[in-house]
Coordinates of C-alpha atoms in Angstrom, one line a residue:
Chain A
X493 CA 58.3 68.0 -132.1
X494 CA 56.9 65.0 -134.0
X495 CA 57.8 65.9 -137.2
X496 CA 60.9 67.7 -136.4
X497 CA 63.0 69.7 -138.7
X498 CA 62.8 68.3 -142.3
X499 CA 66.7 69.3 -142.6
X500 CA 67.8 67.2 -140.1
X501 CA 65.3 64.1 -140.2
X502 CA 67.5 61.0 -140.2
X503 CA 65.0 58.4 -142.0
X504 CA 61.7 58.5 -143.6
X505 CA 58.3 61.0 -142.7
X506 CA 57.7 60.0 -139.3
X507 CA 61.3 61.0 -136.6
X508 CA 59.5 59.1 -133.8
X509 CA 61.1 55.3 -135.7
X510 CA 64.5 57.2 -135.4
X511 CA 66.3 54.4 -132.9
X512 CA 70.0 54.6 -131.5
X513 CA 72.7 52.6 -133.9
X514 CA 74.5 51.7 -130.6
X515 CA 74.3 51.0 -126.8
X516 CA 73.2 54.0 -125.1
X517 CA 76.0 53.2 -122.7
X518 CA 78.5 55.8 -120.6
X519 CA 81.1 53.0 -122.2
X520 CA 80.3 53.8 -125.7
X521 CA 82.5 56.5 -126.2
X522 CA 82.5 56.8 -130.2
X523 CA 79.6 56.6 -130.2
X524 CA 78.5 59.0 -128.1
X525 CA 80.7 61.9 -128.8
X526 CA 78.9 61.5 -132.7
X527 CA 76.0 62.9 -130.9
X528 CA 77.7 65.8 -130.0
X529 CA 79.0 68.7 -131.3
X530 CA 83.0 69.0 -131.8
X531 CA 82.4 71.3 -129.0
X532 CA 80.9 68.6 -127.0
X533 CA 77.4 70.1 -126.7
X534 CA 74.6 67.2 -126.7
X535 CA 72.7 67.4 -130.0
X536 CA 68.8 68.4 -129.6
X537 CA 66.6 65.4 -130.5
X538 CA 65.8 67.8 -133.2
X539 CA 69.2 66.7 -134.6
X540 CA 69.4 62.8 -133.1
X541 CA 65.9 62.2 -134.0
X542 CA 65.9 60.3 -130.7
X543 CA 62.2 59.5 -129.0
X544 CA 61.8 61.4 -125.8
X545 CA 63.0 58.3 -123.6
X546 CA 66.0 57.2 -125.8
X547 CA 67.0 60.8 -125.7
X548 CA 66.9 60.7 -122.0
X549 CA 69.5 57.6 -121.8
X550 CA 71.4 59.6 -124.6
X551 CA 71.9 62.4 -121.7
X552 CA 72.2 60.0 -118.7
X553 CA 75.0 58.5 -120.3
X554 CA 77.1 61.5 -121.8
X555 CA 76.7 62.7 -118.1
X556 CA 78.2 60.1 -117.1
X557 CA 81.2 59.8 -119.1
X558 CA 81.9 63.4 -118.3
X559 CA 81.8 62.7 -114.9
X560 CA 84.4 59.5 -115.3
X561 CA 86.6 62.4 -117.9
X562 CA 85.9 59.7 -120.9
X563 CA 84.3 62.9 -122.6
X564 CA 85.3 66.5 -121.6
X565 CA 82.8 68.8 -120.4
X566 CA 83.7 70.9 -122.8
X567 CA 86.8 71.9 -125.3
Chain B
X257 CA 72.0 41.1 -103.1
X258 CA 71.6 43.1 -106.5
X259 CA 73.8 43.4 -109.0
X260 CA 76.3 46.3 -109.7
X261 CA 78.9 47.9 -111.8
X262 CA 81.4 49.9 -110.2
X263 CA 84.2 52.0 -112.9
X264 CA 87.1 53.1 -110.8
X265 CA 89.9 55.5 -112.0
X266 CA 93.2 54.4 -110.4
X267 CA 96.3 55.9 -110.0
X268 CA 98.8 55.3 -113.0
X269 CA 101.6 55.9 -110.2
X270 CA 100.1 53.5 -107.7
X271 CA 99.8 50.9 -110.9
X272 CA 103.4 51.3 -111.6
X273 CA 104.3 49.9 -108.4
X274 CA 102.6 46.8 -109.2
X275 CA 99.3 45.4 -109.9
X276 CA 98.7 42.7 -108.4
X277 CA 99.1 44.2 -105.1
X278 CA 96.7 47.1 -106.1
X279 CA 94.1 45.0 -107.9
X280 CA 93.8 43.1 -104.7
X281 CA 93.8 46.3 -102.4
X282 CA 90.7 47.7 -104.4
X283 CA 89.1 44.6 -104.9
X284 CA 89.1 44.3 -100.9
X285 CA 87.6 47.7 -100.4
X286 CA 84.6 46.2 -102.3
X287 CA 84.7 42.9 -100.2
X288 CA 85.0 44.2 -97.2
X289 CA 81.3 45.5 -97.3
X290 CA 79.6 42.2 -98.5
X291 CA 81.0 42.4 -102.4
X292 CA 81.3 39.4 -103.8
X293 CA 82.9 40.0 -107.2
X294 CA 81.5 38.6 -110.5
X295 CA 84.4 39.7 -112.9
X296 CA 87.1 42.5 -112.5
X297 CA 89.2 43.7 -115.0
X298 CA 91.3 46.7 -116.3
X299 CA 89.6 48.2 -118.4
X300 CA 91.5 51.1 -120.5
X301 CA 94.6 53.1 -119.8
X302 CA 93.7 56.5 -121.8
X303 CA 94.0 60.2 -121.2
X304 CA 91.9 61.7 -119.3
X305 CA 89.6 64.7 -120.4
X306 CA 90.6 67.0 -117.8
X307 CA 93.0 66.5 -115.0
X308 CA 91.5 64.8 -111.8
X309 CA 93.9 65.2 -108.6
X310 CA 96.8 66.5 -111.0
X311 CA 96.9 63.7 -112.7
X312 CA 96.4 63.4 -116.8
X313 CA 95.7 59.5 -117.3
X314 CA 94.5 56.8 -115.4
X315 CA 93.9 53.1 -115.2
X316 CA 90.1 52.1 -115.7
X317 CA 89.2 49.5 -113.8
X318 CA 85.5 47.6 -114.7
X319 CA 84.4 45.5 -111.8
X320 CA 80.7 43.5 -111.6
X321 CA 79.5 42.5 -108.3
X322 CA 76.7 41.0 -106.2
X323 CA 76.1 43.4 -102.6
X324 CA 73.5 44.2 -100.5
X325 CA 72.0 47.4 -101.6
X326 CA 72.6 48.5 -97.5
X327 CA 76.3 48.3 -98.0
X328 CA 76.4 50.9 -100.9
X329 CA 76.4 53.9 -99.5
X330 CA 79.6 53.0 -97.0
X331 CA 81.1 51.2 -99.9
X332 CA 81.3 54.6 -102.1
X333 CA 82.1 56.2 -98.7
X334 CA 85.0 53.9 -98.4
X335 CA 85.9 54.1 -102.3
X336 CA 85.9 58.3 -102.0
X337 CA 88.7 57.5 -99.0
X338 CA 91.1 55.4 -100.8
X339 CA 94.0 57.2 -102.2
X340 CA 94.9 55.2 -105.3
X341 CA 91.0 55.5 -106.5
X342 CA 90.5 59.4 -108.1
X343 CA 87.0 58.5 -108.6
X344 CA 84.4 55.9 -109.1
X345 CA 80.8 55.4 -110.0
X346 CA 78.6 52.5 -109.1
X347 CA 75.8 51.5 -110.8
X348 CA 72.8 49.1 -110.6
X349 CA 73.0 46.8 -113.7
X350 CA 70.2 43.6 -114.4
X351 CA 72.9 41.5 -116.0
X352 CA 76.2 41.4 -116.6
X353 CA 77.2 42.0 -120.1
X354 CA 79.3 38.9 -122.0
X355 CA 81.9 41.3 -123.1
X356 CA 83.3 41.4 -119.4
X357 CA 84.4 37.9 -118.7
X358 CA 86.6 38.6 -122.4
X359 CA 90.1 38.2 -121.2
X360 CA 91.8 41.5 -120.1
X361 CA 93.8 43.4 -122.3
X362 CA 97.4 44.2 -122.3
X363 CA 98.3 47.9 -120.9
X364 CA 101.0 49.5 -121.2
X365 CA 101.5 52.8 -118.3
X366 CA 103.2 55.3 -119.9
X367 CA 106.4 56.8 -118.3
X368 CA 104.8 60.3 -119.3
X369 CA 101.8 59.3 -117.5
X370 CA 101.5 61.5 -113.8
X371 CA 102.0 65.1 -114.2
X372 CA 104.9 66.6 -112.0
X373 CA 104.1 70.2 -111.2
X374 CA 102.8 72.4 -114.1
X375 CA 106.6 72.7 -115.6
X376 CA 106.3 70.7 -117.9
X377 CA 105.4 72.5 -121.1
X378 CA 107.1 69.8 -123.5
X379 CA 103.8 67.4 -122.5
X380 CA 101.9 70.0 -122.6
X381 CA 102.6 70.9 -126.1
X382 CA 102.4 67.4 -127.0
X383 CA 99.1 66.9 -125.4
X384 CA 97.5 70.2 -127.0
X385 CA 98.8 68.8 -130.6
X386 CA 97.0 65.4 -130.0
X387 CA 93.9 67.5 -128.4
X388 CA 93.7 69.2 -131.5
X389 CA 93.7 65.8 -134.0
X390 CA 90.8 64.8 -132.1
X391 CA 88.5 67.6 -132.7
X392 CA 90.1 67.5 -136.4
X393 CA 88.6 64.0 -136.9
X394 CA 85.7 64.9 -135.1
X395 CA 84.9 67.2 -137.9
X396 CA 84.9 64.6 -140.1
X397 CA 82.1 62.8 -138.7
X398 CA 80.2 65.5 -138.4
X399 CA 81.1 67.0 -142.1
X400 CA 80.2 63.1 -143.1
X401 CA 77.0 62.8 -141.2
X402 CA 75.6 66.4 -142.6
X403 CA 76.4 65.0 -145.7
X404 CA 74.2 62.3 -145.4
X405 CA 71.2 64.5 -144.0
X406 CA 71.6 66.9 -147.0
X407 CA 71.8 64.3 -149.8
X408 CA 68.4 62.5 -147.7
X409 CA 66.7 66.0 -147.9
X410 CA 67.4 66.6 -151.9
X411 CA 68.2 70.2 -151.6
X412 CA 71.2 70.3 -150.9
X413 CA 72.0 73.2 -153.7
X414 CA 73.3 75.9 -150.6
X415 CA 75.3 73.8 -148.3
X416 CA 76.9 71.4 -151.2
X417 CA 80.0 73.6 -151.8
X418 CA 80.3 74.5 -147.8
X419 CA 80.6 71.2 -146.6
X420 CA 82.9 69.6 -149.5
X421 CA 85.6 72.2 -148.7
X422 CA 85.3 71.7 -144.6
X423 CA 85.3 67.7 -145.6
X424 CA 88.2 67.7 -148.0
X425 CA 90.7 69.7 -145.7
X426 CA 90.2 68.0 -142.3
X427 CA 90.5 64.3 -144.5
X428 CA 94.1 65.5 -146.3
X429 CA 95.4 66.5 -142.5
X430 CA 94.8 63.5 -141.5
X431 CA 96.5 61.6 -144.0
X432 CA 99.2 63.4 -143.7
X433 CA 99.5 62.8 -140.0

């Protein structure tokens, strides 16, 4: 997964620099829900470009903002 | 004592009968099991994804406290028992964030806000309509954010003519809204 999929790389060669433009926060709700698909599916990392851990907070706080109906489950 | 965040969904009917009296109701569910709150504030009024307990929308309310980690688990016991909560999460936090001692915002709780029954198809026709111009301008971030891959990747000879047309026609909808 280190060099992920040339059509969706987000900057340069090397997708493990890829860092979050905002708070990985259940709060966040813009930002999260560009993340996701319009059918509110979380994007691989393959598409974020996320590092393993970031994409871990990514999911932690989606979950939670489903959970609190900030962000359906689904549409 | 640790610090914590607690989001609480209230009732928008229990709101409407007055504030004050609720904010101090919830705030001494949290106090009564060794709370000691930092800074508590409304925090949205929005629609809700889905319906929880019938109802459509709901206050947020933000809340930051000090409590021992011991009382937690009777505090969210206590939270899941109180009627005018529909649901809360708590969570550990190191800080509190500046943002939260901002002053709290003006809300307004709509008239259209609890849900009588499922006869109501005139909301419901409403709230499909605005359902729909959010996914409409969610396809325009996405449209804009492929965009921006393909141009970065420099082949962008296949997709270019798919994804001007699906950007073009969501933009003009929405100016025309």
């Amino acid at each position: 997964m280190a060099y992920g999929n040339k059509k969706f790389r987000r900057f340069g060669a090397d997708a493990s620099n890829v860092k979050p433009d905002g708070e990985l926060d259940y709060k966040n709700i813009p930002y999260l829900t560009s993340l996701m698909s319009p059918q509110f599916r979380i994007y691989p990392r393959k598409r974020t470009g996320f590092s393993g851990k970031d994409q871990r907070k990514l999911k932690r706080a989606i979950k939670r903002a489903r959970f609190l109906a900030l962000i359906p489950y689904t549409s | 004592m640790n610090t914590y965040e607690a989001m609480l969904l209230l009732d928008n009917r229990e709101v409407k009968k007055g504030w004050d009296g609720l904010k101090e109701k919830v705030d001494g569910v949290l106090k009564k099991h060794g709370a000691e709150i930092i800074v508590a504030k409304r925090w949205d009024e929005r629609k809700l994804a889905y319906e929880i307990k019938k109802q459509r929308r709901a206050t947020y309310y933000l809340a930051y406290f000090k409590a021992p980690p011991e009382s937690l688990a009777k505090m969210n016991f206590d939270l899941k028992l109180s009627e005018p909560i529909l649901r809360h999460l708590i969570l550990r936090v190191e800080e509190v964030p500046a943002e939260a001692f901002e002053p709290e915002k003006e809300f307004q709780v709509e008239a259209s806000s609890d849900s009588e029954g499922s006869g109501a198809s005139k909301v419901d026709a409403v709230e499909e309509a605005v359902d729909q111009e959010e996914v409409v301008v969610e396809e325009v971030v996405e449209a804009v954010a492929v965009e921006e891959i393909v141009a970065e990747a420099a082949a962008p000879l296949e997709a270019d003519g798919t994804e001007e047309s699906s950007s073009t026609t969501p933009e003009s909808d929405e100016k025309s809204e």
